[in-house]
Coordinates of C-alpha atoms in Angstrom, one line a residue:
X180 CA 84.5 100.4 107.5
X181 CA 85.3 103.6 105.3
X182 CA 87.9 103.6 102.3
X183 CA 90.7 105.6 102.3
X184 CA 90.2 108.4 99.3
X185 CA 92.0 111.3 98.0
X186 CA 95.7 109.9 99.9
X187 CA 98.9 111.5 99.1
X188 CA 99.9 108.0 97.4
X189 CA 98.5 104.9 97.0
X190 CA 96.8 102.9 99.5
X191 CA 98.3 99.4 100.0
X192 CA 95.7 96.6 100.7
X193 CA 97.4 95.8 104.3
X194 CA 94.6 93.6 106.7
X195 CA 93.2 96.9 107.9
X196 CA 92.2 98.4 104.6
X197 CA 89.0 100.4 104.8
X198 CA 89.5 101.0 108.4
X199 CA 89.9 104.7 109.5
X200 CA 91.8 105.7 112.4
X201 CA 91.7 109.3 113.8
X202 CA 94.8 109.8 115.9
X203 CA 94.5 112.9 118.3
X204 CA 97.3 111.4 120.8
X205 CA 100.9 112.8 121.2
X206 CA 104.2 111.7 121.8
X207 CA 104.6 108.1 121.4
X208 CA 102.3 105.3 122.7
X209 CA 99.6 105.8 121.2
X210 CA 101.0 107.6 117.8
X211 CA 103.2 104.5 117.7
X212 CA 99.7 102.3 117.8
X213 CA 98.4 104.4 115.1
X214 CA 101.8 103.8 113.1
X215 CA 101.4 99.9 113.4
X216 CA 98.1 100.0 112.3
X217 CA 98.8 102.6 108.6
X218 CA 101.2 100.1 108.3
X219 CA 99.0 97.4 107.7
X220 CA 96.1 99.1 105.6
X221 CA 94.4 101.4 108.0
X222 CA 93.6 104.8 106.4
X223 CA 95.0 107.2 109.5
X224 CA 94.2 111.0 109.7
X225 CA 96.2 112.5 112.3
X226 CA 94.7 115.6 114.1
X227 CA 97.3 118.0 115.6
X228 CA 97.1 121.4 117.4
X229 CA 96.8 124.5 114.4
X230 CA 99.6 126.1 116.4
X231 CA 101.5 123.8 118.8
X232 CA 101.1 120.5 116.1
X233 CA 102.0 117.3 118.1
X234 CA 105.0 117.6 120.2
X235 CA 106.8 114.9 119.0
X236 CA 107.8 116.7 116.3
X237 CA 110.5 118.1 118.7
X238 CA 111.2 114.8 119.8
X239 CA 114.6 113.5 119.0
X240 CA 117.5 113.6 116.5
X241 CA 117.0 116.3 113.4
X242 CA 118.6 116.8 110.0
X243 CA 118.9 120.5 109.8
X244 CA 115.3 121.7 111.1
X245 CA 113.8 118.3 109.8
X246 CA 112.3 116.2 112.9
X247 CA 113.3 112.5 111.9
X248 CA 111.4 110.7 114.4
X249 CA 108.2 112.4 113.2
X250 CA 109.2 110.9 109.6
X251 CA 108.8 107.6 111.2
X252 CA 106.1 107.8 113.8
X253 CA 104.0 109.9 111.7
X254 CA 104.1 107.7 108.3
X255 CA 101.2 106.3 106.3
X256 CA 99.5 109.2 108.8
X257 CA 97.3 112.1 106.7
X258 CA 97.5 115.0 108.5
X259 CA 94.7 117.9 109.6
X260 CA 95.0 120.8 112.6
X261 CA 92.7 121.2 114.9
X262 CA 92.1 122.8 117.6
X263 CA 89.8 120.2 119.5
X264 CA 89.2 122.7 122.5
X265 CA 87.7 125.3 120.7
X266 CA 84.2 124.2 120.5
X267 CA 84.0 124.7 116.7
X268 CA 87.0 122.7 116.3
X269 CA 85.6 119.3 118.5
X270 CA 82.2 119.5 116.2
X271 CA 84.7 119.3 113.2
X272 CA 86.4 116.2 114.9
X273 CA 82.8 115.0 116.2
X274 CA 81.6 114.9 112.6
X275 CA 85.3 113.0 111.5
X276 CA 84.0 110.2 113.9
X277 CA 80.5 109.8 112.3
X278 CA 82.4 108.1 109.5
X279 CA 85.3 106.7 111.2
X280 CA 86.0 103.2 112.9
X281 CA 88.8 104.0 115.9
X282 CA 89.6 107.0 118.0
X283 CA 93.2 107.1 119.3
X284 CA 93.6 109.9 122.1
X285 CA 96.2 110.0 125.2
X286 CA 94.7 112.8 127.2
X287 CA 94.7 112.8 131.3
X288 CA 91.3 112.0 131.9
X289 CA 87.9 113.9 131.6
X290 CA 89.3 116.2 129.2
X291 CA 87.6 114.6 125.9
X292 CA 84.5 114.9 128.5
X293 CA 85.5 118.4 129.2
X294 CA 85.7 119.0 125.5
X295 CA 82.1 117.8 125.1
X296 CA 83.6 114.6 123.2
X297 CA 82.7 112.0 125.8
X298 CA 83.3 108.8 124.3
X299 CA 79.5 107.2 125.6
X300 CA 78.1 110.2 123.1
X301 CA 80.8 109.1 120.4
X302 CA 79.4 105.6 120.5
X303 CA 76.3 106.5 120.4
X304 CA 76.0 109.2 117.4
X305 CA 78.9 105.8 115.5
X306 CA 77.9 102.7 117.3
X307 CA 80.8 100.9 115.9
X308 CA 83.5 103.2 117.1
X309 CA 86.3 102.3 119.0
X310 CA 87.8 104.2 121.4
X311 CA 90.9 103.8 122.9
X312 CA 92.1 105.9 125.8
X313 CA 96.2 105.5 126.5
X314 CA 97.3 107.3 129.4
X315 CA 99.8 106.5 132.3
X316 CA 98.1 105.0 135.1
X317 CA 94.6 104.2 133.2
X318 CA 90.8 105.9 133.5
X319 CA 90.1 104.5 137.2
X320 CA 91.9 104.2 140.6
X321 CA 93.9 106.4 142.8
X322 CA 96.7 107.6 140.1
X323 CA 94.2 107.9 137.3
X324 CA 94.4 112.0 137.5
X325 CA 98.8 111.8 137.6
X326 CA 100.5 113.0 134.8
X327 CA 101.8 109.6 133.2
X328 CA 105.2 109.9 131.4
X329 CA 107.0 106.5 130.6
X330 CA 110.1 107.3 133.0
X331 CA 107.2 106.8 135.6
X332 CA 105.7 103.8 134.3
X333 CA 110.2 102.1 134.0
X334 CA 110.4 103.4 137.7
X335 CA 106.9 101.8 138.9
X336 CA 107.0 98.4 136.6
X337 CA 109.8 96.7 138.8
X338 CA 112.1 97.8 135.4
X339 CA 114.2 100.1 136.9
X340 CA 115.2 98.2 140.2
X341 CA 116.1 95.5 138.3
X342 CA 118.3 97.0 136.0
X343 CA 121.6 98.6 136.4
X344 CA 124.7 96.6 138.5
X345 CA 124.5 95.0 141.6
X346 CA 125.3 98.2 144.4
X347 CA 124.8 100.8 142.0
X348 CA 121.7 103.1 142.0
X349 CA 118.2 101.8 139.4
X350 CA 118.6 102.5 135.9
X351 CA 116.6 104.1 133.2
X352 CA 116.0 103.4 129.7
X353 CA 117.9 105.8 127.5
X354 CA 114.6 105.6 125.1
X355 CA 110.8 105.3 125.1
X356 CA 111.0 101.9 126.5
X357 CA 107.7 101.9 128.4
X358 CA 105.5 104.1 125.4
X359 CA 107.2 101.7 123.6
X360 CA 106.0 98.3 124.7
X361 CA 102.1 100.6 125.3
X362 CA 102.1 101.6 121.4
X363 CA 102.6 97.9 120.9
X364 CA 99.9 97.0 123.4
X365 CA 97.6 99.3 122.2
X366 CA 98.0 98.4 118.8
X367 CA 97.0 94.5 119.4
X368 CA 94.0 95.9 121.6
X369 CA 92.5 97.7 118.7
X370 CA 92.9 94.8 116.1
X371 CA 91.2 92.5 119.1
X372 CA 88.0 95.3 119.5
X373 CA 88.0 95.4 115.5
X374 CA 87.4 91.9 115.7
X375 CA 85.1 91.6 118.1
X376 CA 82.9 94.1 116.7
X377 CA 82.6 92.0 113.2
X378 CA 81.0 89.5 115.7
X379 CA 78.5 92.0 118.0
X380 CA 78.4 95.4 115.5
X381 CA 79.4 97.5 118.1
X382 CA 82.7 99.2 119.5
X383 CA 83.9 99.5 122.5
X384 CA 86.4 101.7 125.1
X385 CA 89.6 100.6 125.3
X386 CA 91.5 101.4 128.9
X387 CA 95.6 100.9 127.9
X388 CA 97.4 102.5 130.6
X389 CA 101.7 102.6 130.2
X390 CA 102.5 100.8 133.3
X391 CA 100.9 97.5 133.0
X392 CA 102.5 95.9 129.8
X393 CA 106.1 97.1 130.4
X394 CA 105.2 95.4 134.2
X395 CA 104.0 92.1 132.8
X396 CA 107.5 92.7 130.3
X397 CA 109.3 92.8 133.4
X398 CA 108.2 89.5 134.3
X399 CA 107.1 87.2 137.8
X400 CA 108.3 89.5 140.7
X401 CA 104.7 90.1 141.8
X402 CA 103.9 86.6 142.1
X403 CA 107.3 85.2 143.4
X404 CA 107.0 88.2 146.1
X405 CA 103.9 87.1 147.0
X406 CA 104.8 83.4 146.8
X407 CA 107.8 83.6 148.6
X408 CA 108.9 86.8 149.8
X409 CA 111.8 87.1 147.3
X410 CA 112.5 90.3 145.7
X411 CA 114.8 90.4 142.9
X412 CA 117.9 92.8 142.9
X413 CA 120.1 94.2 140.0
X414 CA 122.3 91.6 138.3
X415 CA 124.5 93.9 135.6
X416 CA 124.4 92.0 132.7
X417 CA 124.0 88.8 134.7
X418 CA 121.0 86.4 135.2
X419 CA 119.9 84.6 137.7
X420 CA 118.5 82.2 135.7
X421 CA 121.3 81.3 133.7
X422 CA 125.4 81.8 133.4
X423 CA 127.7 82.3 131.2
X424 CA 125.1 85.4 130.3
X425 CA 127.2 88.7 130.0
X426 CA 128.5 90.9 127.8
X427 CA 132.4 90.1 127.0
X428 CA 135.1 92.6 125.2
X429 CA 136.6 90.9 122.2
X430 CA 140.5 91.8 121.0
X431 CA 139.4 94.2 118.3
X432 CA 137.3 96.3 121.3
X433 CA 134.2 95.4 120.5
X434 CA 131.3 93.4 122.6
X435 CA 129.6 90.5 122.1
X436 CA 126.8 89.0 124.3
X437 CA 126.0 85.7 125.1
X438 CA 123.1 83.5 126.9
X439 CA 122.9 79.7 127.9
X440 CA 119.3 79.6 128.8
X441 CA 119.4 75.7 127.2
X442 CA 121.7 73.4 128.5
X443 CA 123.1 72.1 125.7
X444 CA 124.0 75.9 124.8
X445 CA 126.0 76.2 128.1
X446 CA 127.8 72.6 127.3
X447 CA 128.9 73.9 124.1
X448 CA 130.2 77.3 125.6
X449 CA 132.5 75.9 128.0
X450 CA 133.5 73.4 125.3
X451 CA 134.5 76.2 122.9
X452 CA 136.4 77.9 125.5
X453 CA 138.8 75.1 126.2
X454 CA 137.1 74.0 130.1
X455 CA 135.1 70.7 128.9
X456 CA 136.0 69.7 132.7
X457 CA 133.2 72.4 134.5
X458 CA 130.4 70.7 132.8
X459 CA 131.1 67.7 135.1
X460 CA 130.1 69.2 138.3
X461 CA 126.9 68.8 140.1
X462 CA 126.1 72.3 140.2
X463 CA 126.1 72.3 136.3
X464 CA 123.1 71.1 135.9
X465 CA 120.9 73.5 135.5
X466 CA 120.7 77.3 134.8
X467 CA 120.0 78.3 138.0
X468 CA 122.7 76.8 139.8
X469 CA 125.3 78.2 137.6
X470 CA 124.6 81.6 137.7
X471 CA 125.7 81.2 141.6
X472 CA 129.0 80.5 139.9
X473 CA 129.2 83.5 137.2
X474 CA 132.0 84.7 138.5
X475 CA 134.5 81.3 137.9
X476 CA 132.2 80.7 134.2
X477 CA 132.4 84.6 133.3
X478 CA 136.1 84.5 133.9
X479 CA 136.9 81.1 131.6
X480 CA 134.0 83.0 128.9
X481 CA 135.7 86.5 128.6
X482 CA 139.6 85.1 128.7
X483 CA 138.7 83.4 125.6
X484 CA 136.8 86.1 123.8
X485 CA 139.6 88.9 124.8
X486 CA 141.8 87.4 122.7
X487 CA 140.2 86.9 119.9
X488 CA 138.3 89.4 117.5
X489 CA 134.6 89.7 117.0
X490 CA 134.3 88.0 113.9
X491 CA 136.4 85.1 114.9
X492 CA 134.3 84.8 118.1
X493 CA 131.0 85.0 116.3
X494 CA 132.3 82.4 113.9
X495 CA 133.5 80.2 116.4
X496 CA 130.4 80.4 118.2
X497 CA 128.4 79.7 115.3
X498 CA 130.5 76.5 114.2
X499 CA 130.2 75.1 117.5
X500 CA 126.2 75.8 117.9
X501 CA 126.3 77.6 120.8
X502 CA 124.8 81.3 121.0
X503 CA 126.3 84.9 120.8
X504 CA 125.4 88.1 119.1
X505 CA 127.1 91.2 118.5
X506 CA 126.7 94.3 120.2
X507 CA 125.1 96.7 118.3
X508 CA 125.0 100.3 117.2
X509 CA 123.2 102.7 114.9
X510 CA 125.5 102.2 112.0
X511 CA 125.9 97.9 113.0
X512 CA 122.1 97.9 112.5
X513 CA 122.0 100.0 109.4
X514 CA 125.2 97.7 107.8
X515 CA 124.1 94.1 108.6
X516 CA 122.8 91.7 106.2
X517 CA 120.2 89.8 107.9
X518 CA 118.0 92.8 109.4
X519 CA 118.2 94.7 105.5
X520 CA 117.5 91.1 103.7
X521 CA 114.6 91.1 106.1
X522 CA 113.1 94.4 105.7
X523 CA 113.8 95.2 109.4
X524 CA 114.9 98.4 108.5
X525 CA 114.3 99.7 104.9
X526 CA 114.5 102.7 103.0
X527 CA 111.9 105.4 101.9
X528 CA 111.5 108.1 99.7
X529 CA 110.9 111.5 101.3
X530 CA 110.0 114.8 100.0
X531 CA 112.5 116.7 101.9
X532 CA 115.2 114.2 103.0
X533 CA 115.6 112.0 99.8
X534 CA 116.5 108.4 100.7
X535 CA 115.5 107.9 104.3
X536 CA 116.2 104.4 106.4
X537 CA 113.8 103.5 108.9
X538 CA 112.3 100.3 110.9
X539 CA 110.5 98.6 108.4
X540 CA 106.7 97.2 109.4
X541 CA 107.0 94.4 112.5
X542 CA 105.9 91.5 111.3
X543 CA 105.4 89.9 107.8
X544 CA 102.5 88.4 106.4
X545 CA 102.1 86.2 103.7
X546 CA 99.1 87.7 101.7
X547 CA 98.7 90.8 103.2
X548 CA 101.6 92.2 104.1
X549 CA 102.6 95.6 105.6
X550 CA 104.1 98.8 103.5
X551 CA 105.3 102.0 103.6
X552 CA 103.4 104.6 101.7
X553 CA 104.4 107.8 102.8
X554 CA 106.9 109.4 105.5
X555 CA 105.6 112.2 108.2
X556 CA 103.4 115.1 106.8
X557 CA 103.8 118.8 107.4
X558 CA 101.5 120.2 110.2
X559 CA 98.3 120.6 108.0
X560 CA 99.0 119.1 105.0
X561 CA 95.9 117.4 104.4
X562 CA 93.0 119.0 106.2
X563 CA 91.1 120.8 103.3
X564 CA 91.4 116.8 101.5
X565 CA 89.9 115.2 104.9
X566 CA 87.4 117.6 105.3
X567 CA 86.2 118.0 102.2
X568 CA 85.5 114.1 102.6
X569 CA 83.6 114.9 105.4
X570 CA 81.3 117.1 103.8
X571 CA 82.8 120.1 105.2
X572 CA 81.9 123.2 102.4
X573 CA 85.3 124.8 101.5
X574 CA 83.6 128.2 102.5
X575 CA 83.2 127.0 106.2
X576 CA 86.8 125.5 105.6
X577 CA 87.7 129.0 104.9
X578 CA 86.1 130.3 107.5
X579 CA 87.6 128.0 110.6
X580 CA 90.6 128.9 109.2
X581 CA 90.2 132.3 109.7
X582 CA 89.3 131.7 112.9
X583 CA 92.2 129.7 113.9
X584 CA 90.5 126.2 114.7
X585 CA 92.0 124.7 111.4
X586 CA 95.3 125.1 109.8

């Protein structure tokens, strides 16, 4: 495993120091894998177009001209242009990889071959390089060659037909729900193919496709369709597996949701809201028979939340043991006590915005924790420092500049 050197701050000693990850993906699943993994050590360089840099960077809400996704997506990330289809430019990435320990790319497929960056030759000139590969529908199979795009991978996973209310058309996420879940994927694949070259010496491809972890989030349609025949339909904000479980208005117009998965949780709902009586009948008894009776337990719920405001429901709720949570938005998350206590979000320093919040790393660990040690970068900001590392002269530096292949 390499060291990180020459970083624009301090290298935190996360699990994954002195592992080097090249990200050359765009977008979102797999720059989201490359984010989890700076966060906990790894020394990332990430490779953009000299002209086009990574389209993200156009990606969501801005302060002024300032891209603040990319602040996010693109932290603990050094940052070099290249122009990997110029042939120059995929040498100078080639001879990144000699010294590297994962590849992170989400191009359709054949064009790293096309680009003469096949990853059988990577492996071969860096035996203990791992690749991963992050497209839409995977390397193989009819769809490998579709353009992948996480709408596709919502609409395909069984997501979309289950979401939205009952008679009312299939609904999409309003975010990058399915790059989402795939970053996360890809992420965990990577730490597994780190591991298990320790054990062997060698790396490895890695196949992540979009589609199959938001299907497997999704759940056991597959098998109860094939088990049954069943095929699950929208619910709203219902369940099928349990009721009360809905989202109520409270008095001060705000929304709370609630869920009685455990039975005891649904005995101490219907307590709280004065109907102690329901919990008597037969069809009580378990979660699945009450939600064929939402409509009777979803009235007795929301009449007692309406008239009463959100804190008193939450407090109420809590007193009496049973579950709710308040509806969230931006500035909810950014105000409440138990997500900054816990680091969930926290707040960086950034060269051009100040004092920037963002999601904090995703998990804690005891004596190696994740940190953040640097926002985004500027298209380019690093590549004289990363390949100077390489053992790139700064007269051929110079010169690929010239010629467009670096920035």
């Amino acid at each position: 495993m390499t060291v990180a050197t020459d970083t624009p701050t301090d290298t935190a000693r996360g699990p994954l120091h002195g592992v080097r990850v090249l990200d050359v993906s765009t977008i979102l699943a797999g720059p989201l894998a490359c984010q989890i993994l700076g966060d906990y050590g790894a020394d990332v360089i990430k490779v953009e177009h000299p002209r086009l840099g990574d389209s993200m960077r156009g990606h969501g809400p801005v302060n002024g001209d300032v891209p603040l996704w990319w602040k996010e997506v693109s932290r603990n990330k050094r940052g070099v242009a290249i122009d990997l289809g110029k042939p120059e430019g995929a040498e100078v990435l080639r001879t990144l990889l000699r010294d590297a320990d994962v590849l992170v790319e989400n191009f359709r497929p054949g064009t790293l071959e096309r680009w003469g960056l096949d990853p059988a030759s990577l492996i071969e000139e860096n035996p203990r390089l791992v690749v991963a590969r992050v497209t839409g529908f995977g390397q193989t199979g009819p769809y490998s060659a579709r353009a992948g795009f996480g709408t596709l991978a919502e609409a395909m996973s069984g997501f979309a037909h289950l979401t939205g209310d009952p008679g009312g058309p299939p609904t999409l996420p309003a975010f990058g729900l399915a790059d989402t879940i795939a970053g996360m994927a890809a992420s965990s694949a990577i730490s597994m193919a780190l591991y298990a070259r320790e054990q062997s010496g060698r790396g490895q491809v890695l196949d992540i496709n979009l589609l199959a972890p938001i299907m497997t989030a999704v759940g056991p349609g597959p098998t109860a369709y094939q088990q049954t025949g069943e095929i699950g339909m929208r619910q709203g904000n219902r369940s099928v597996n349990n009721s009360p479980r809905n989202t109520y208005e409270t008095k001060d117009g705000h929304w709370v949701a609630i869920s009685t998965s455990a039975q005891a949780i649904a005995e101490r709902v219907l307590r709280l809201v004065g109907h102690p009586e329901v919990i008597d009948e037969p069809w009580f008894v378990s979660g699945r028979q009450r939600a064929q009776h939402a409509d009777l337990l979803d009235d007795y719920v929301g009449s007692w939340i309406r008239e009463r405001t959100r804190a008193d429901v939450t407090a109420a709720f809590s007193e009496a043991g049973a579950a709710v949570a308040p509806v969230y938005d931006a500035r909810d998350i950014v105000e409440d006590e138990h997500v900054l206590a816990t680091g969930m979000i926290t707040f960086v320093e950034d060269d051009e915005l100040g004092e920037l919040a963002m999601h904090g790393p995703l998990w804690g660990m005891s004596e190696t924790p994740g940190s953040i040690r640097f926002t985004g970068r500027p298209l380019g900001a690093d590549t004289d420092a990363v390949l100077r590392e390489a053992g790139i002269a700064p007269d051929r530096v110079a010169e690929l500049r010239e010629r467009g292949v670096v920035t």
